[in-house]
C-alpha positions in Angstrom: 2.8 -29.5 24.2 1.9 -26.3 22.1 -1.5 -26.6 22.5 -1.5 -27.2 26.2 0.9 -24.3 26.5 -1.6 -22.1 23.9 -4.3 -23.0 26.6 -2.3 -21.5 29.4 -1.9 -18.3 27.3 -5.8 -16.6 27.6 -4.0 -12.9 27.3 -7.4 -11.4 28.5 -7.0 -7.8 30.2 -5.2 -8.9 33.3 -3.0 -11.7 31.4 -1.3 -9.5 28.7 2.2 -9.2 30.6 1.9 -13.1 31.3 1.2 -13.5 27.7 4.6 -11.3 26.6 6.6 -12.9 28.8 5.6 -16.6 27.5 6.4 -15.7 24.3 9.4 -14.1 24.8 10.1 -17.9 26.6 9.1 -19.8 24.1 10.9 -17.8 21.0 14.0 -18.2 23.0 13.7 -21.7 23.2 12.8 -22.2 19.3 15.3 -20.5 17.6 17.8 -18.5 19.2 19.5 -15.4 17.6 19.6 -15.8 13.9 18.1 -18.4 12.2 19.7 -20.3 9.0 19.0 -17.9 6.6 20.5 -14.9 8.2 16.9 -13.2 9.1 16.5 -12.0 12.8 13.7 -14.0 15.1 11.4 -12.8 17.2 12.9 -12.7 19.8 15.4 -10.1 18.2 13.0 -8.2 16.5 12.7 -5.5 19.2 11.0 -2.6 17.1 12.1 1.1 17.1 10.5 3.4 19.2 8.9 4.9 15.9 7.2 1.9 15.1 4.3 1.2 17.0 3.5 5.3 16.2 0.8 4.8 13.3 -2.4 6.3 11.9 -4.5 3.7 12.4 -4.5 -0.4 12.3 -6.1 -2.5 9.6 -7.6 -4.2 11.6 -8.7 -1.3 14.4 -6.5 -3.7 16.9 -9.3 -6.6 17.1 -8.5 -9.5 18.8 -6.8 -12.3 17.5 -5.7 -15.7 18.3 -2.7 -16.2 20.2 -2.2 -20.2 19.6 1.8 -20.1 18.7 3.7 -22.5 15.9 4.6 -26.3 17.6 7.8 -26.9 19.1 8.0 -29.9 15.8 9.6 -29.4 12.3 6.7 -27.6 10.0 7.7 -30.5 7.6 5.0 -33.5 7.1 5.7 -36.6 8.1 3.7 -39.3 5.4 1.9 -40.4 8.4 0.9 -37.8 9.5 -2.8 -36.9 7.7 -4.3 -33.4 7.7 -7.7 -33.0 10.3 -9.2 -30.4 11.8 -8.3 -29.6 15.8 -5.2 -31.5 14.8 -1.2 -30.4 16.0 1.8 -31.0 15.4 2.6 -30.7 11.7 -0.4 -30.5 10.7 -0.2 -27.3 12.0 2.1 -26.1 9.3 -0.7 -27.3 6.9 -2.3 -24.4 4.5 -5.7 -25.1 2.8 -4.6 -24.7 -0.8 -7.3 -22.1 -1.9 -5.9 -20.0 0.9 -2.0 -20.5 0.1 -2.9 -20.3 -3.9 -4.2 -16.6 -2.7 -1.1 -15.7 -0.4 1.3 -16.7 -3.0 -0.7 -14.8 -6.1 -0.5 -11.9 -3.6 3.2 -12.2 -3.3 3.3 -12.7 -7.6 1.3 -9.4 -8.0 2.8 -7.0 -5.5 6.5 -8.4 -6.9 5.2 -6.5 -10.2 3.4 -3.8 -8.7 6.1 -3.2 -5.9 9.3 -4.7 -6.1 10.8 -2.4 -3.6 8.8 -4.2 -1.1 10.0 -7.6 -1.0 6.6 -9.1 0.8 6.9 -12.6 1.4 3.9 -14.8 1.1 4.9 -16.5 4.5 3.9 -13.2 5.9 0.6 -13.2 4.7 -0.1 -16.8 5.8 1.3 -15.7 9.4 -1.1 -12.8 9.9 -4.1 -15.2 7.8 -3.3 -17.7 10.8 -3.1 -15.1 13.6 -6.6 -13.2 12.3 -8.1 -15.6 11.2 -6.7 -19.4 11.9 -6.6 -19.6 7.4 -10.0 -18.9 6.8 -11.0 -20.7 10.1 -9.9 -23.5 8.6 -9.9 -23.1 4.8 -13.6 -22.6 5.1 -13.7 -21.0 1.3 -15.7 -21.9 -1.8 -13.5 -22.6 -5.0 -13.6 -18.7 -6.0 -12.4 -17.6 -2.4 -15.2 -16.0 -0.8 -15.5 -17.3 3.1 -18.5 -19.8 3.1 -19.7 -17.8 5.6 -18.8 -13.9 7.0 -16.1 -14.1 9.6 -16.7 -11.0 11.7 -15.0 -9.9 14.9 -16.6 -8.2 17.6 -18.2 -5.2 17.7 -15.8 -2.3 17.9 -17.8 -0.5 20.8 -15.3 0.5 23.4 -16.2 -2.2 26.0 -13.4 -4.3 26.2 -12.4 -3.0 22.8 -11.2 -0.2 21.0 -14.2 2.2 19.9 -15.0 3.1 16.2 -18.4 3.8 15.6 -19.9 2.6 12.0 -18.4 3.8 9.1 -20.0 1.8 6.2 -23.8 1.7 7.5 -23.6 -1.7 8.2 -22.4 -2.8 4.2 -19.8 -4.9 5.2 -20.1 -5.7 8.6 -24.1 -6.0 9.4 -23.9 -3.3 12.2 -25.0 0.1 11.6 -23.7 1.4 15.0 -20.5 0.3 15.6 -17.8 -1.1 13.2 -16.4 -4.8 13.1 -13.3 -6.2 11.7 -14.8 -8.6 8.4 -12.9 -11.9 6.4 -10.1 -13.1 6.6 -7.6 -10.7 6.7 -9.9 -8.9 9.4 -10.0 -5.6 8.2 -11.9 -3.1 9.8 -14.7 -1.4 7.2 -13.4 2.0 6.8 -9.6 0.6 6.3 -11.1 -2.2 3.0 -12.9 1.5 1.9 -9.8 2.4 0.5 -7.1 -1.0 0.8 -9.4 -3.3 -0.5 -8.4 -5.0 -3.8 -9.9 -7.1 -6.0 -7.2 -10.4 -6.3 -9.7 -12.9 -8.3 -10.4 -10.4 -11.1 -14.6 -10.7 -10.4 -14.6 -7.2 -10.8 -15.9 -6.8 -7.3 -13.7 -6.1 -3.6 -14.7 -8.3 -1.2 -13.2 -8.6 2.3 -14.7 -12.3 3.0 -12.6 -13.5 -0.4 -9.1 -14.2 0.8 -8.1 -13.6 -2.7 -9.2 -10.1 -2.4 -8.2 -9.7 1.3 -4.7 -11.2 0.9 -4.1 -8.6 -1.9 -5.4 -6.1 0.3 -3.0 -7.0 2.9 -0.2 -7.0 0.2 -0.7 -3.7 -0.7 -1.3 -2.3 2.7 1.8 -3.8 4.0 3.7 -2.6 1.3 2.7 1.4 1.8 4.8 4.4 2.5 7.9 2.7 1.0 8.2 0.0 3.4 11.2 -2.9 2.6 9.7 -5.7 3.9 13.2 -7.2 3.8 14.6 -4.8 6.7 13.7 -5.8 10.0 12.3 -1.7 10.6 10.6 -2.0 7.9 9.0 -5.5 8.8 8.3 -3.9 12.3 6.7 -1.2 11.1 4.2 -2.8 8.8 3.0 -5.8 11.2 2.1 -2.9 14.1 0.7 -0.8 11.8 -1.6 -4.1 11.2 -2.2 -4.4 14.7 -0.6 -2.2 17.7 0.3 -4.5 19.5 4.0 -5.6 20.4 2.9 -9.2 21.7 0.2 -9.3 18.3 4.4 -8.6 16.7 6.4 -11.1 18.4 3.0 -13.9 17.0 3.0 -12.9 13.7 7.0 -12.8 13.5 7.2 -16.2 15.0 3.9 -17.9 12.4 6.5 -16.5 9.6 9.8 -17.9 10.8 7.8 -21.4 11.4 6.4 -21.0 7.6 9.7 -20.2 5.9 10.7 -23.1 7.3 8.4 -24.6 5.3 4.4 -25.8 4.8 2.4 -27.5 2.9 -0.8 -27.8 0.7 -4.0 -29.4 2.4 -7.8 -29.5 1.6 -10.0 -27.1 2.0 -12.1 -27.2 5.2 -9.3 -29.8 7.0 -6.6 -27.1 8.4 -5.9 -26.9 11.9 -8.0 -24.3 13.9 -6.8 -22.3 16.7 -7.7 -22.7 20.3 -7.2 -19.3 22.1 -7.9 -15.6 21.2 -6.6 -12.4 22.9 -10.0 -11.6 23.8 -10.7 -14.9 25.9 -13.3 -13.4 28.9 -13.6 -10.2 27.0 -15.7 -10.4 24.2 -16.9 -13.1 20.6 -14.2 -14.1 18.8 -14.2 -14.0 14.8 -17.2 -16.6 13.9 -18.7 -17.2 10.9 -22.6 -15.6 11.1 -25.4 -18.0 12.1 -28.0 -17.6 9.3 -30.7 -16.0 10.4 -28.9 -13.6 12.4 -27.9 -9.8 11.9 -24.0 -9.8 11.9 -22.5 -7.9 14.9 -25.6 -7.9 17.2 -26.8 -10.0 20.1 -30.5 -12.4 19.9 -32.8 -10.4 22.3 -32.6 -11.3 25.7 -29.0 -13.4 25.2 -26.3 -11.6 27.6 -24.0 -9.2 25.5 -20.2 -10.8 25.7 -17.4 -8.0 27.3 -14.5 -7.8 29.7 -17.0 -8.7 33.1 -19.2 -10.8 31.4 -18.3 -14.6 30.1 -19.0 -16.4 26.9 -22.5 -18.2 26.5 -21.8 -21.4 27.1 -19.5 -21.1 29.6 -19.5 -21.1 33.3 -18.7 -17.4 35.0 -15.6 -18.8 36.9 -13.9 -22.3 36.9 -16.0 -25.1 38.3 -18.9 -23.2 39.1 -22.3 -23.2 37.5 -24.5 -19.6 36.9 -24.1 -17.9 39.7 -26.8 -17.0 42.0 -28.9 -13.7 40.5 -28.2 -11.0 42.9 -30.5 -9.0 44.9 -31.3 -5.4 43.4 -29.4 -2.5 45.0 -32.0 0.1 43.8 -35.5 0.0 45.4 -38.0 -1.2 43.4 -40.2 2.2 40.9 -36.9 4.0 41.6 -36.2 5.8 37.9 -33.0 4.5 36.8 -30.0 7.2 35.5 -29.1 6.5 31.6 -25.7 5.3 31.9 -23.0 8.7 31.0 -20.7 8.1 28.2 -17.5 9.9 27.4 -17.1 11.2 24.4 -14.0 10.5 22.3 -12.2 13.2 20.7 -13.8 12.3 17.4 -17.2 12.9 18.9 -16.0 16.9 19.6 -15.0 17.7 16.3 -16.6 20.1 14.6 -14.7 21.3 11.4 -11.5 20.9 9.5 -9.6 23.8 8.8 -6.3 24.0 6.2 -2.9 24.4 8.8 -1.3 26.7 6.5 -0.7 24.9 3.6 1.7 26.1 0.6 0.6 26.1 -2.7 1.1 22.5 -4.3 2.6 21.9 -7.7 4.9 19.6 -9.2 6.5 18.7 -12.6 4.6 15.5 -14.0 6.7 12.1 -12.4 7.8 14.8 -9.3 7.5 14.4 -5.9 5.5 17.3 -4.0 7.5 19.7 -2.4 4.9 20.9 0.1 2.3 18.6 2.2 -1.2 19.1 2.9 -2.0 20.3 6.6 -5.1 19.6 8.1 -6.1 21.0 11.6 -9.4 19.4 13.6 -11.2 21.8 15.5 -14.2 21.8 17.8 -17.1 24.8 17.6 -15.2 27.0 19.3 -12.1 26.1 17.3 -10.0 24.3 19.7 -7.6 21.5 18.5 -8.6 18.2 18.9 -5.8 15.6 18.6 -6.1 12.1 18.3 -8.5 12.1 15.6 -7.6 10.3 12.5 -7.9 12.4 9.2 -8.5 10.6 6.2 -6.8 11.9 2.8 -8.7 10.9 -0.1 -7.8 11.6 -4.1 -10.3 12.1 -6.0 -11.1 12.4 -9.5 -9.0 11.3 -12.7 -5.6 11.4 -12.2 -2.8 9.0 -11.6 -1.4 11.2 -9.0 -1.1 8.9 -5.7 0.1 9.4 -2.0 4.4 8.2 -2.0 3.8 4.4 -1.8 1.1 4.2 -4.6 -1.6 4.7 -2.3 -5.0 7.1 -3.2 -5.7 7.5 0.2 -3.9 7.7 3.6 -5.3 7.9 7.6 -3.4 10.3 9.5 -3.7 10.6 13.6 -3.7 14.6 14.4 -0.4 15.6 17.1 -0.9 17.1 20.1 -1.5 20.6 17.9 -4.6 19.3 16.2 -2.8 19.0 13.0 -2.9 16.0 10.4 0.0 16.2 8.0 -0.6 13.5 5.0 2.2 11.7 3.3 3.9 13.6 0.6 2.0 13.2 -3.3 3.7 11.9 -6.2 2.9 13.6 -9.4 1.8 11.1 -12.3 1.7 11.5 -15.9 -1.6 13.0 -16.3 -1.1 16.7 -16.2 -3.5 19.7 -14.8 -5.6 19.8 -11.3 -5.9 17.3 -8.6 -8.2 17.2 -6.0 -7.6 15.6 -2.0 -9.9 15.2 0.2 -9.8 15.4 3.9 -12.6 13.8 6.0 -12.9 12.9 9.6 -12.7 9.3 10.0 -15.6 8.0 12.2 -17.6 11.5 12.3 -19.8 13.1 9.8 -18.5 16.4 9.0 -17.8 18.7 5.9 -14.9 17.6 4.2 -12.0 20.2 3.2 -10.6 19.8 -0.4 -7.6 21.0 -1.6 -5.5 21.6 -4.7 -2.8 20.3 -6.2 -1.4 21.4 -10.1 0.5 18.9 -12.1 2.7 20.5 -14.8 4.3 18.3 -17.8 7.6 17.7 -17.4 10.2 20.6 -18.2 14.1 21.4 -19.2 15.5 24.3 -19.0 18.5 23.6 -20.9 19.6 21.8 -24.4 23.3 20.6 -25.6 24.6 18.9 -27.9 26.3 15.7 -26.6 29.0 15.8 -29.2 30.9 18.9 -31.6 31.0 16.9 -34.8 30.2 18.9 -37.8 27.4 18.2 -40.0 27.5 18.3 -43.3 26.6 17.0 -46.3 26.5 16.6 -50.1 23.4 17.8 -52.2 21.0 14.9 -52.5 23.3 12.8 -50.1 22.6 11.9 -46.0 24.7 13.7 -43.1 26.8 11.0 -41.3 25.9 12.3 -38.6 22.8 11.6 -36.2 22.2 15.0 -33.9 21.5 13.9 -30.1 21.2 15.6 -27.2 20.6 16.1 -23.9 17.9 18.6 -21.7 18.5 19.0 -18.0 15.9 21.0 -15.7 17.7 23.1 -12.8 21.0 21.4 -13.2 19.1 17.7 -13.5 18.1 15.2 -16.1 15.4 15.8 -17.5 13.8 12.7 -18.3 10.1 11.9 -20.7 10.1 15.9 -21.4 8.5 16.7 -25.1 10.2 18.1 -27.9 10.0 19.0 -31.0 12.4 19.3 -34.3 12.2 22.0 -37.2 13.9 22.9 -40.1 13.8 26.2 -39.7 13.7 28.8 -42.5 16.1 31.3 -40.3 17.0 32.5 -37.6 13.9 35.2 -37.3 11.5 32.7 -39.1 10.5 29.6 -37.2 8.2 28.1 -39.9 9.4 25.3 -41.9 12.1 25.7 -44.6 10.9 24.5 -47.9 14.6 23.5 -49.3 17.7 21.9 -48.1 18.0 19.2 -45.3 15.1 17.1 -44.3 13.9 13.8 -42.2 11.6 11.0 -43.6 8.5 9.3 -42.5 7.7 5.6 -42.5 6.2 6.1 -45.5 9.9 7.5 -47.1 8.1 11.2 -47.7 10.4 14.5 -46.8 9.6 15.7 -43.2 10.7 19.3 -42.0 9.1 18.8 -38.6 9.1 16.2 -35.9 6.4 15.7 -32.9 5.9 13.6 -30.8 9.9 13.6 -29.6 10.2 12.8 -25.8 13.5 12.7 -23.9 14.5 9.5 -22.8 15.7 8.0 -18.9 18.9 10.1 -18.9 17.3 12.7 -20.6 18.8 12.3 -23.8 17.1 12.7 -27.6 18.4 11.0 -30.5 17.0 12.7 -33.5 16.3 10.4 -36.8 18.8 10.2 -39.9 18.9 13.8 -41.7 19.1 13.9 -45.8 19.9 17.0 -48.3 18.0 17.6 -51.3 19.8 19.5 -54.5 20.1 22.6 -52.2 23.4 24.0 -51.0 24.1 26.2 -48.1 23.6 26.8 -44.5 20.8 25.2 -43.3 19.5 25.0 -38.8 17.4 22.8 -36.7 15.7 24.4 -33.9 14.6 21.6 -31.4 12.5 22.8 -28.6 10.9 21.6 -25.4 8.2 21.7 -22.7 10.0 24.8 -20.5 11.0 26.9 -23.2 14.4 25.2 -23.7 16.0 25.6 -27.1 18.8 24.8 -29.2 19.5 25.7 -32.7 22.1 23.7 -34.9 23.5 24.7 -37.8 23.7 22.1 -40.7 26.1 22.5 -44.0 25.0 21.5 -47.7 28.4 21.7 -49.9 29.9 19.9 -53.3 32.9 17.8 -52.5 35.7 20.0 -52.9 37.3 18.9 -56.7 41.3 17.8 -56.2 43.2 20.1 -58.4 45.2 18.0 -61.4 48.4 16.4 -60.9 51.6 17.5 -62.3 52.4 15.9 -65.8 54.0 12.9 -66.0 57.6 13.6 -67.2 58.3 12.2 -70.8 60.0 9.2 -71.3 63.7 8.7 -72.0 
């Protein structure tokens, strides 16, 4: 029954309302409201209004395939045996190279960001929906695709338009972009998501372990909870802008929490329909021989007017008759016009007034970046995406742990990128802004990354400290630094036995630490504040010396604090009275 009704969902141009509405149907009649585990279904996952508003898509809204999960439990039955082209359970069926990457995936960005909560089921519903597994679980043992799985090219006819971004590297097509592998990311998104999830050392988008742990980590950017249903939103438009491409991929993950199982390599079930049925080649592995992404001379070129080779022009006809020419024959034909996109009219970037951006090492930014695209004659041109790039050697990143983020320009022209997160590595920091798409200079600006700070020093406690010559103070000295009425937390400090109050060098009598090796110390580096911004300072000892002794401990900031530390002789008991003679 699903596949007949998959067949009757071709979403082509004129078919996308059709398409929504069958969905919608079918959801309804799968799993109504909430499901057993409390999560929302499709069918209630009506995103915000801010969710479909994105930078960009992974996958630059290719087409996908729009089969939906069967009506029967995902759960095998022991008769039933895994096959290609096969339904039913076998549906729920995962080639194991392909689930082995999903769930290493969901291992690694559990470590890397726990705040996300990504399930694996979500990969394996968008790896279904892009790419039906692998096409199959058509992988060699190390992940890569056996052969390229490309989508069509990106050239505005029946598609969105992004014109080649990677000279042809990953795709095969130096003029227009493609989405590539398995995950079906378009080139210039894998230029900066793509990750490398078998440890080869290389990033490949037709290895689904690299792709899936690209998809991770781009579903898990600017903070996202993948456990909120906004959250959950959010990230599966911002894979594709589509609300239909939503309610799919919400409903593949529903049917695979419900459960799946391993099969073979090369035996999963492949999909039967694609959003772009009558508009363009679906995702197909590359016939050897053949340039990726380009048409055999004299084949017709696929788009929205045009069918499939192989197939007839309309149901139960044959090729249809060649018409007769409208132009007379020698007349000189007109090139065909072509409208430029706003990408194609920009001419510079300029800054949009930003502030001058520092932050304490660990900080977040106060102040964004501002970017502005402009044409020659220094008009605003919105719509264009603006990519922000960090370059060099720091650990700063973009909030969500990300080096680089794609921002659309408003209506003003302007590209605002996310806010930066200071890392531990302290000093300058470069970001790049580059048109996405068009060949222009980029702008760089920078950023200043100070070590971390405190502004103030206490004692956490008023307990004397004192001691007796050539005995240890009872007493440890802690305390805690604070930076504008905060914790200060991993700021450096540093202890000294001073020799007064005028003289900061190190006293050469009275109280002192030790080393590891048991040696007197009169001066500690090294010391750093800990989570709550407190500093526990090692055991103190007294030599022979007696008197008034002070630490001075100091940190990055300029806050100090100078304690005073007391050497004395046990006071001597004065006698007793004399014991009265004896009767």
């Amino acid at each position: 029954m699903a596949a007949q009704f998959g067949r009757r969902l071709r979403k082509g141009a004129a078919t996308t309302a059709v398409a929504a509405v069958a969905v919608a149907a079918l959801s309804a009649s799968q799993a109504p409201g909430v499901n057993d585990h409390g999560r929302q279904t499709a069918a209630d996952a009506t995103p915000s209004p801010e969710a479909s508003a994105s930078d960009g898509s992974a996958t630059g809204n290719s087409p996908y395939y729009t089969d939906l999960p069967p009506l029967k439990s995902p759960n095998p039955s022991p008769s039933t045996g895994p096959g290609p082209g096969g339904t039913g359970a076998t549906e729920a069926g995962i080639p194991a190279t392909v689930l082995d990457a999903y769930k290493k995936a969901e291992t690694t960005l559990r470590e890397a960001k726990p705040g996300c909560n990504l399930p694996w089921q979500l990969l394996a519903a968008i790896g279904r929906v892009e790419s039906g597994q692998a096409r199959g679980g058509q992988v060699r043992a190390d992940g890569t695709t056996i052969k390229p799985i490309l989508g069509p090219q990106l050239d505005g006819n029946g598609f969105a338009l992004i014109k080649d971004t990677d000279d042809g590297a990953y795709d095969g097509n130096s003029a227009y972009d493609s989405a590539v592998g398995p995950m079906q990311f378009i080139p210039s998104t894998w230029a900066w998501a793509g990750r490398d999830g078998n440890g080869d050392g290389k990033k490949d988008p037709n290895n689904i372990y690299d792709a899936a742990l690209a998809a991770g980590h781009y579903l898990c950017r600017n903070n996202w909870d993948l456990s909120q249903q906004d959250d959950l939103d959010r990230a599966i438009l911002s894979y594709n802008q589509s609300r239909e491409y939503l309610n799919l991929v919400m409903r593949w993950l529903e049917y695979y929490r419900k459960g799946t199982h391993e099969v073979p390599d090369g035996t999963g079930t492949l999909p039967d329909n694609r959003s772009d049925d009558g508009a363009g080649a679906s995702p197909t592995p590359t016939t050897p021989g053949s340039t990726p992404g380009t048409t055999p001379p004299g084949s017709p070129t696929p788009g929205p007017d045009r069918p499939k080779p192989g197939k007839p022009g309309k149901p139960g006809g044959g090729t249809p008759a060649p018409k007769p020419p409208t132009t007379p024959p020698g007349t000189p034909s007109t090139p065909p016009t072509t409208t430029p996109t706003p990408t194609d009219t920009v001419d510079h970037l300029e800054d949009a007034g930003t502030a001058k951006l520092t932050a304490m090492a660990g900080d977040t930014f106060g102040k964004r970046i501002s970017t502005r695209a402009e044409t020659e004659a220094g008009k605003a041109v919105a719509k264009v995406r603006v990519r922000f790039t960090i370059v060099g050697d720091t650990d700063t990143t973009f909030t969500g742990g990300e080096s680089v983020a794609t921002v659309a320009t408003n209506s003003s022209g302007v590209a605002v990128a996310p806010a930066l997160q200071a890392g531990e590595k302290t000093g300058a920091v470069t970001v790049r802004a580059t048109v996405v798409g068009r060949t222009v200079p980029g702008l760089d600006y920078k950023a200043t990354v100070t070590e971390r700070a405190a502004d103030t020093l206490a004692r956490t406690d008023d307990a004397a400290l004192t001691c007796a010559p050539g005995g240890e103070f009872a007493t440890q000295v802690e305390v805690k630094a604070m930076y504008n009425g905060a914790v200060a937390d991993g700021v450096a400090a540093t202890a000294t036995l001073i020799t007064s109050a005028d003289d900061a060098t190190d006293n050469d009598k009275g109280p002192y630490f030790k080393d590891a090796d048991g040696k007197t110390v009169r001066t500690l580096t090294g010391l750093k504040t800990d989570a709550k911004g407190l500093l526990k300072l090692p055991k103190l000892y007294a030599d022979d010396t007696t008197g008034t002794f002070l630490l001075r401990i100091t940190t990055a900031g300029g806050a100090t604090l100078t304690v005073e530390l007391t050497v004395a002789a046990a006071e001597t008991s004065s006698p007793s009275a004399s014991a009265s003679p004896s009767a």
